[in-house]
């Protein structure tokens, strides 16, 4: 049965209006998910300020409420929604690179209704079930915080398998995820430096065990000589400093979208044999390993979530997040079985 239910509409200029929204029946291979949690992301700023037709929210977790023909997951299955509704058949998908699908059907919460509303309709192939010990709030960590960062760590290992230190540029949610997942992957004593200009965010990074560095202190950053630098800031000046800070055979992994990067090819790349790689979201097949990492480090990783806010307070949740004085802010809704 189709459902009409109140959902937040983003009208632009920070206006969020609750109005009835129509949710159709799930079609073949599709599930209708009752949303329980959706984490606010920096990229939501665009929808918040410019407005959008669909109901946004792309870091969602919920419960299967209704299942279309040809699906196998039972009603009541809890899980996280993978952003990209990948085709499963193109050249990228055939080797598991679902984040590079060339025939993507939707981006859930960006081009189709997402997790700030009560429901989302997704293909079963991009819904990832979680175990009972993982709450829906924690399940949202499997997406941008853990998924995007673990994929970036994997990209770095392609060119630098003997990494002994890491610099993370920017201590927003992705940067915090990178710092935390580097610790989870390489051990708590592994040196992870995090640079930012916000003392609040540097404190959060320090609480995760990272070594905070003031991003304005260029000399200190250049002296670090990390094997890998991850840029989550998207800022040209920060990327260029990170690239020049690298030791020999170092790699800069660009994770945050944004500005450009100037490269002196001889000095920055050829002589020190450095690499610059991009890293976009993550592969669906990386989720099982990340779920295990989440279950093994539930308290540590959950500390990245500093606020949970009921969906009725969505405008206040956005103001809080955009103030910059938060880690991850997760918007919750009651899921009645
Ligand atoms: Zn996001
Ligand atoms: Zn594909």
Short mmCIF file of C-alpha atoms and ligand atoms in Angstrom, two decimals:
data_model
loop_
_atom_site.label_atom_id
_atom_site.label_comp_id
_atom_site.label_asym_id
_atom_site.label_seq_id
_atom_site.Cartn_x
_atom_site.Cartn_y
_atom_site.Cartn_z
CA UNK A 1 0.00 0.00 0.00
CA UNK A 2 1.28 3.47 -0.80
CA UNK A 3 1.68 5.83 2.13
CA UNK A 4 1.25 9.58 2.54
CA UNK A 5 3.12 10.89 5.58
CA UNK A 6 4.62 14.17 6.80
CA UNK A 7 8.20 14.74 5.65
CA UNK A 8 10.61 17.69 5.79
CA UNK A 9 10.95 19.66 2.56
CA UNK A 10 14.06 21.79 2.08
CA UNK A 11 12.91 25.03 0.45
CA UNK A 12 16.34 26.73 0.44
CA UNK A 13 17.90 29.51 2.56
CA UNK A 14 17.70 27.17 5.56
CA UNK A 15 13.91 26.86 5.44
CA UNK A 16 12.62 23.40 6.34
CA UNK A 17 8.88 22.88 5.96
CA UNK A 18 7.00 19.75 7.01
CA UNK A 19 4.38 18.68 4.46
CA UNK A 20 2.64 15.50 3.42
CA UNK A 21 4.74 13.38 1.08
CA UNK A 22 3.71 10.43 -1.07
CA UNK A 23 5.61 7.15 -0.82
CA UNK A 24 4.75 4.61 -3.50
CA UNK A 25 4.84 0.85 -3.12
CA UNK A 26 8.24 -0.79 -3.55
CA UNK A 27 8.58 -2.23 -7.07
CA UNK A 28 10.40 -5.41 -8.15
CA UNK A 29 13.66 -5.81 -6.24
CA UNK A 30 12.87 -2.82 -4.03
CA UNK A 31 12.31 -2.29 -0.32
CA UNK A 32 10.49 0.49 1.48
CA UNK A 33 12.56 1.38 4.53
CA UNK A 34 11.11 2.99 7.67
CA UNK A 35 13.89 5.40 8.63
CA UNK A 36 15.19 5.35 12.21
CA UNK A 37 18.33 7.49 11.94
CA UNK A 38 20.08 9.77 9.47
CA UNK A 39 23.42 11.48 10.09
CA UNK A 40 23.85 15.09 8.96
CA UNK A 41 26.67 15.50 6.43
CA UNK A 42 28.63 18.57 5.31
CA UNK A 43 27.34 18.04 1.78
CA UNK A 44 23.75 18.55 3.05
CA UNK A 45 24.66 22.23 3.27
CA UNK A 46 23.89 22.53 -0.45
CA UNK A 47 20.34 21.20 -0.07
CA UNK A 48 19.85 23.26 3.09
CA UNK A 49 20.85 26.53 1.43
CA UNK A 50 19.70 25.96 -2.16
CA UNK A 51 16.62 23.79 -1.63
CA UNK A 52 15.82 20.49 -3.31
CA UNK A 53 12.76 18.72 -4.75
CA UNK A 54 13.28 15.38 -3.03
CA UNK A 55 13.47 14.77 0.72
CA UNK A 56 17.23 14.75 1.44
CA UNK A 57 19.33 12.68 3.86
CA UNK A 58 21.98 10.26 2.49
CA UNK A 59 23.40 8.65 5.64
CA UNK A 60 20.33 6.68 6.67
CA UNK A 61 19.54 3.53 8.59
CA UNK A 62 16.16 1.93 9.14
CA UNK A 63 13.94 -1.11 9.06
CA UNK A 64 12.37 -2.95 6.10
CA UNK A 65 8.69 -1.95 6.27
CA UNK A 66 7.49 -3.31 2.93
CA UNK A 67 9.17 -5.51 0.32
CA UNK A 68 8.56 -5.65 -3.43
CA UNK A 69 8.43 -8.76 -5.65
CA UNK A 70 11.65 -10.73 -6.01
CA UNK A 71 13.22 -9.55 -2.74
CA UNK A 72 14.44 -11.89 0.00
CA UNK A 73 14.99 -9.79 3.14
CA UNK A 74 12.21 -10.24 5.70
CA UNK A 75 10.06 -7.32 6.91
CA UNK A 76 11.67 -5.93 10.06
CA UNK A 77 15.27 -6.38 8.85
CA UNK A 78 17.40 -3.53 10.21
CA UNK A 79 20.17 -1.99 8.14
CA UNK A 80 21.96 0.94 6.53
CA UNK A 81 21.26 2.45 3.11
CA UNK A 82 24.19 2.63 0.68
CA UNK A 83 23.96 5.97 -1.12
CA UNK A 84 24.50 4.75 -4.66
CA UNK A 85 21.79 2.69 -6.33
CA UNK A 86 24.32 0.84 -8.48
CA UNK A 87 23.35 -1.27 -11.51
CA UNK A 88 25.33 -4.38 -10.62
CA UNK A 89 26.16 -5.09 -14.26
CA UNK A 90 28.45 -2.41 -15.70
CA UNK A 91 32.21 -2.87 -15.99
CA UNK A 92 32.86 -1.20 -12.60
CA UNK A 93 30.11 -3.11 -10.79
CA UNK A 94 31.33 -6.41 -12.27
CA UNK A 95 34.61 -5.99 -10.38
CA UNK A 96 32.90 -4.75 -7.21
CA UNK A 97 33.64 -1.05 -7.77
CA UNK A 98 30.02 -0.10 -7.10
CA UNK A 99 31.11 3.43 -6.13
CA UNK A 100 32.17 3.87 -9.77
CA UNK A 101 28.99 2.44 -11.34
CA UNK A 102 28.52 3.93 -14.79
CA UNK A 103 24.76 3.28 -14.88
CA UNK A 104 23.78 4.41 -11.38
CA UNK A 105 20.01 4.62 -10.99
CA UNK A 106 19.84 7.04 -8.05
CA UNK A 107 21.75 8.59 -5.20
CA UNK A 108 19.45 7.98 -2.24
CA UNK A 109 18.85 11.27 -0.43
CA UNK A 110 20.35 13.30 -3.26
CA UNK A 111 18.29 12.38 -6.33
CA UNK A 112 15.65 10.19 -4.64
CA UNK A 113 13.89 10.54 -1.26
CA UNK A 114 16.25 9.99 1.66
CA UNK A 115 16.59 9.70 5.39
CA UNK A 116 15.19 12.93 6.84
CA UNK A 117 11.76 11.69 5.78
CA UNK A 118 9.93 8.75 7.35
CA UNK A 119 10.55 6.36 4.43
CA UNK A 120 12.96 5.68 1.59
CA UNK A 121 12.50 3.29 -1.31
CA UNK A 122 15.72 1.52 -2.23
CA UNK A 123 16.83 -1.53 -4.17
CA UNK A 124 17.51 -4.49 -1.93
CA UNK A 125 21.02 -4.57 -3.43
CA UNK A 126 21.91 -1.26 -1.76
CA UNK A 127 20.47 -2.05 1.66
CA UNK A 128 22.98 -3.53 4.09
CA UNK A 129 21.56 -5.49 7.07
CA UNK A 130 23.18 -5.01 10.48
CA UNK A 131 23.31 -7.20 13.55
CA UNK A 132 21.10 -6.67 16.63
CA UNK A 133 23.96 -5.27 18.77
CA UNK A 134 24.30 -2.27 16.43
CA UNK A 135 21.73 0.51 16.94
CA UNK A 136 20.36 2.38 13.95
CA UNK A 137 22.27 5.47 15.12
CA UNK A 138 25.50 3.47 15.17
CA UNK A 139 24.60 1.87 11.82
CA UNK A 140 24.81 5.31 10.14
CA UNK A 141 28.53 5.26 11.06
CA UNK A 142 28.98 2.52 8.44
CA UNK A 143 28.38 5.11 5.73
CA UNK A 144 30.44 8.28 5.36
CA UNK A 145 32.30 8.04 8.68
CA UNK A 146 33.60 4.48 8.36
CA UNK A 147 32.91 3.56 4.73
CA UNK A 148 34.40 6.61 3.05
CA UNK A 149 37.42 6.67 5.35
CA UNK A 150 38.20 2.95 5.15
CA UNK A 151 38.01 3.09 1.37
CA UNK A 152 40.48 5.99 1.40
CA UNK A 153 42.84 4.00 3.65
CA UNK A 154 42.63 1.16 1.12
CA UNK A 155 43.39 3.54 -1.74
CA UNK A 156 46.49 4.70 0.16
CA UNK A 157 47.66 1.12 0.68
CA UNK A 158 47.60 0.54 -3.08
CA UNK A 159 50.63 2.79 -3.40
CA UNK A 160 51.99 2.71 0.14
CA UNK A 161 51.59 -0.66 1.88
CA UNK A 162 54.35 0.13 4.45
CA UNK A 163 52.69 3.20 5.99
CA UNK A 164 54.10 4.28 9.34
CA UNK A 165 52.36 7.63 9.85
CA UNK A 166 49.35 9.50 8.58
CA UNK A 167 48.29 13.14 8.40
CA UNK A 168 44.58 13.93 8.18
CA UNK A 169 43.80 17.43 6.94
CA UNK A 170 40.48 18.69 8.33
CA UNK A 171 38.78 17.43 11.50
CA UNK A 172 35.19 17.45 10.28
CA UNK A 173 33.21 14.20 10.37
CA UNK A 174 35.17 12.61 7.48
CA UNK A 175 38.49 13.68 8.98
CA UNK A 176 37.49 12.28 12.37
CA UNK A 177 36.41 9.06 10.63
CA UNK A 178 39.78 8.84 8.88
CA UNK A 179 41.65 9.38 12.14
CA UNK A 180 39.54 6.80 13.98
CA UNK A 181 39.69 4.16 11.24
CA UNK A 182 43.46 4.60 10.89
CA UNK A 183 43.72 3.83 14.62
CA UNK A 184 41.37 0.85 14.30
CA UNK A 185 43.28 -0.49 11.29
CA UNK A 186 46.86 0.10 12.39
CA UNK A 187 46.61 0.07 16.19
CA UNK A 188 46.13 2.66 18.86
CA UNK A 189 49.82 3.65 18.98
CA UNK A 190 50.00 4.33 15.24
CA UNK A 191 50.82 8.03 14.74
CA UNK A 192 47.87 9.94 13.28
CA UNK A 193 48.20 13.72 13.00
CA UNK A 194 45.08 15.79 12.43
CA UNK A 195 45.19 19.43 11.33
CA UNK A 196 42.36 21.93 11.55
CA UNK A 197 41.83 25.54 12.58
CA UNK A 198 38.97 24.74 14.96
CA UNK A 199 40.13 24.05 18.49
CA UNK A 200 36.82 22.33 19.20
CA UNK A 201 37.34 19.84 16.38
CA UNK A 202 41.00 19.32 17.25
CA UNK A 203 39.85 18.38 20.76
CA UNK A 204 37.51 15.77 19.29
CA UNK A 205 40.42 14.38 17.25
CA UNK A 206 42.63 14.29 20.34
CA UNK A 207 39.93 12.37 22.21
CA UNK A 208 40.12 9.73 19.47
CA UNK A 209 43.85 9.44 20.14
CA UNK A 210 45.09 11.60 17.25
CA UNK A 211 47.79 14.27 17.62
CA UNK A 212 46.25 17.69 16.90
CA UNK A 213 48.13 20.21 14.73
CA UNK A 214 47.12 23.83 14.13
CA UNK A 215 46.48 24.07 10.38
CA UNK A 216 47.85 27.64 10.38
CA UNK A 217 51.25 26.40 11.59
CA UNK A 218 52.62 25.48 8.16
CA UNK A 219 56.18 24.88 9.37
CA UNK A 220 55.04 22.24 11.87
CA UNK A 221 52.99 20.46 9.22
CA UNK A 222 55.87 20.45 6.72
CA UNK A 223 58.10 18.94 9.39
CA UNK A 224 55.79 15.95 9.93
CA UNK A 225 56.86 14.05 6.77
CA UNK A 226 53.97 11.57 6.94
CA UNK A 227 53.80 8.59 4.57
CA UNK A 228 50.20 9.36 3.72
CA UNK A 229 48.16 12.57 3.85
CA UNK A 230 44.39 12.52 3.52
CA UNK A 231 42.68 15.75 2.57
CA UNK A 232 39.13 16.08 3.80
CA UNK A 233 39.15 19.89 3.75
CA UNK A 234 38.82 20.42 -0.01
CA UNK A 235 40.98 23.55 0.32
CA UNK A 236 43.79 24.26 -2.16
CA UNK A 237 46.18 25.70 0.41
CA UNK A 238 45.66 22.78 2.78
CA UNK A 239 46.15 20.21 0.00
CA UNK A 240 49.34 21.86 -1.23
CA UNK A 241 50.82 21.98 2.26
CA UNK A 242 49.86 18.33 2.77
CA UNK A 243 51.48 17.31 -0.52
CA UNK A 244 54.72 19.11 0.30
CA UNK A 245 54.75 17.68 3.82
CA UNK A 246 54.90 14.09 2.52
CA UNK A 247 58.05 12.06 2.83
CA UNK A 248 59.56 10.15 -0.09
CA UNK A 249 57.14 7.68 -1.74
CA UNK A 250 54.32 9.46 0.08
CA UNK A 251 50.78 9.72 -1.21
CA UNK A 252 48.13 12.42 -0.96
CA UNK A 253 44.63 10.98 -0.98
CA UNK A 254 41.96 13.57 -1.79
CA UNK A 255 38.68 12.67 -0.08
CA UNK A 256 36.98 16.04 0.34
CA UNK A 257 35.48 17.63 -2.76
CA UNK A 258 36.19 21.32 -3.31
CA UNK A 259 38.98 23.41 -4.72
CA UNK A 260 41.99 22.61 -6.95
CA UNK A 261 45.59 21.60 -6.36
CA UNK A 262 48.73 23.05 -7.90
CA UNK A 263 51.49 20.50 -8.53
CA UNK A 264 55.11 21.13 -9.46
CA UNK A 265 55.48 17.78 -11.22
CA UNK A 266 59.27 17.48 -10.96
CA UNK A 267 59.57 18.63 -7.37
CA UNK A 268 56.33 17.24 -5.93
CA UNK A 269 55.86 14.00 -7.87
CA UNK A 270 58.78 12.69 -9.92
CA UNK A 271 61.78 13.23 -7.66
CA UNK A 272 60.18 11.94 -4.43
CA UNK A 273 58.00 9.40 -6.31
CA UNK A 274 54.84 10.63 -4.67
CA UNK A 275 51.29 9.88 -5.75
CA UNK A 276 48.07 11.85 -5.68
CA UNK A 277 44.88 9.77 -5.66
CA UNK A 278 41.19 10.50 -5.40
CA UNK A 279 38.87 8.47 -3.22
CA UNK A 280 35.09 8.58 -3.68
CA UNK A 281 32.64 7.05 -1.15
CA UNK A 282 33.24 3.27 -0.93
CA UNK A 283 32.39 -0.11 -2.39
CA UNK A 284 29.31 -1.97 -1.16
CA UNK A 285 31.46 -5.08 -0.60
CA UNK A 286 33.50 -3.17 2.00
CA UNK A 287 30.51 -3.03 4.35
CA UNK A 288 30.79 -6.48 6.02
CA UNK A 289 34.34 -5.76 7.18
CA UNK A 290 33.30 -2.33 8.42
CA UNK A 291 30.37 -3.84 10.32
CA UNK A 292 32.80 -6.16 12.08
CA UNK A 293 35.08 -3.20 12.88
CA UNK A 294 32.07 -1.28 14.24
CA UNK A 295 31.03 -4.21 16.47
CA UNK A 296 34.60 -4.61 17.72
CA UNK A 297 35.01 -0.88 18.46
CA UNK A 298 31.44 0.20 19.16
CA UNK A 299 32.09 2.62 22.04
CA UNK A 300 35.19 4.15 20.45
CA UNK A 301 33.54 4.75 17.07
CA UNK A 302 30.22 5.84 18.60
CA UNK A 303 32.07 8.69 20.32
CA UNK A 304 32.24 10.40 16.91
CA UNK A 305 28.49 10.99 17.30
CA UNK A 306 28.28 13.95 19.68
CA UNK A 307 24.55 14.68 19.30
CA UNK A 308 21.37 12.76 18.51
CA UNK A 309 18.36 14.97 17.80
CA UNK A 310 14.71 14.03 17.17
CA UNK A 311 13.52 14.77 13.63
CA UNK A 312 10.97 17.23 15.07
CA UNK A 313 14.01 19.40 15.90
CA UNK A 314 15.56 19.11 12.42
CA UNK A 315 16.08 22.88 11.87
CA UNK A 316 17.84 23.16 15.25
CA UNK A 317 19.93 20.07 14.42
CA UNK A 318 21.16 21.76 11.22
CA UNK A 319 22.00 24.98 13.01
CA UNK A 320 23.93 23.02 15.60
CA UNK A 321 25.85 21.05 12.96
CA UNK A 322 26.63 24.09 10.84
CA UNK A 323 27.99 25.90 13.90
CA UNK A 324 31.02 23.59 13.56
CA UNK A 325 30.93 22.75 17.25
CA UNK A 326 29.87 19.12 16.87
CA UNK A 327 31.14 15.78 15.75
CA UNK A 328 28.51 13.81 13.88
CA UNK A 329 24.90 14.89 14.50
CA UNK A 330 22.38 12.09 13.96
CA UNK A 331 18.68 12.84 13.41
CA UNK A 332 16.45 10.12 14.83
CA UNK A 333 12.85 9.00 14.32
CA UNK A 334 10.85 6.50 16.29
CA UNK A 335 10.45 3.23 14.41
CA UNK A 336 7.35 1.39 15.52
CA UNK A 337 7.53 -2.29 14.66
ZN1 LIG B 1 27.63 12.38 3.51
ZN1 LIG B 2 27.11 -0.41 -12.39
#
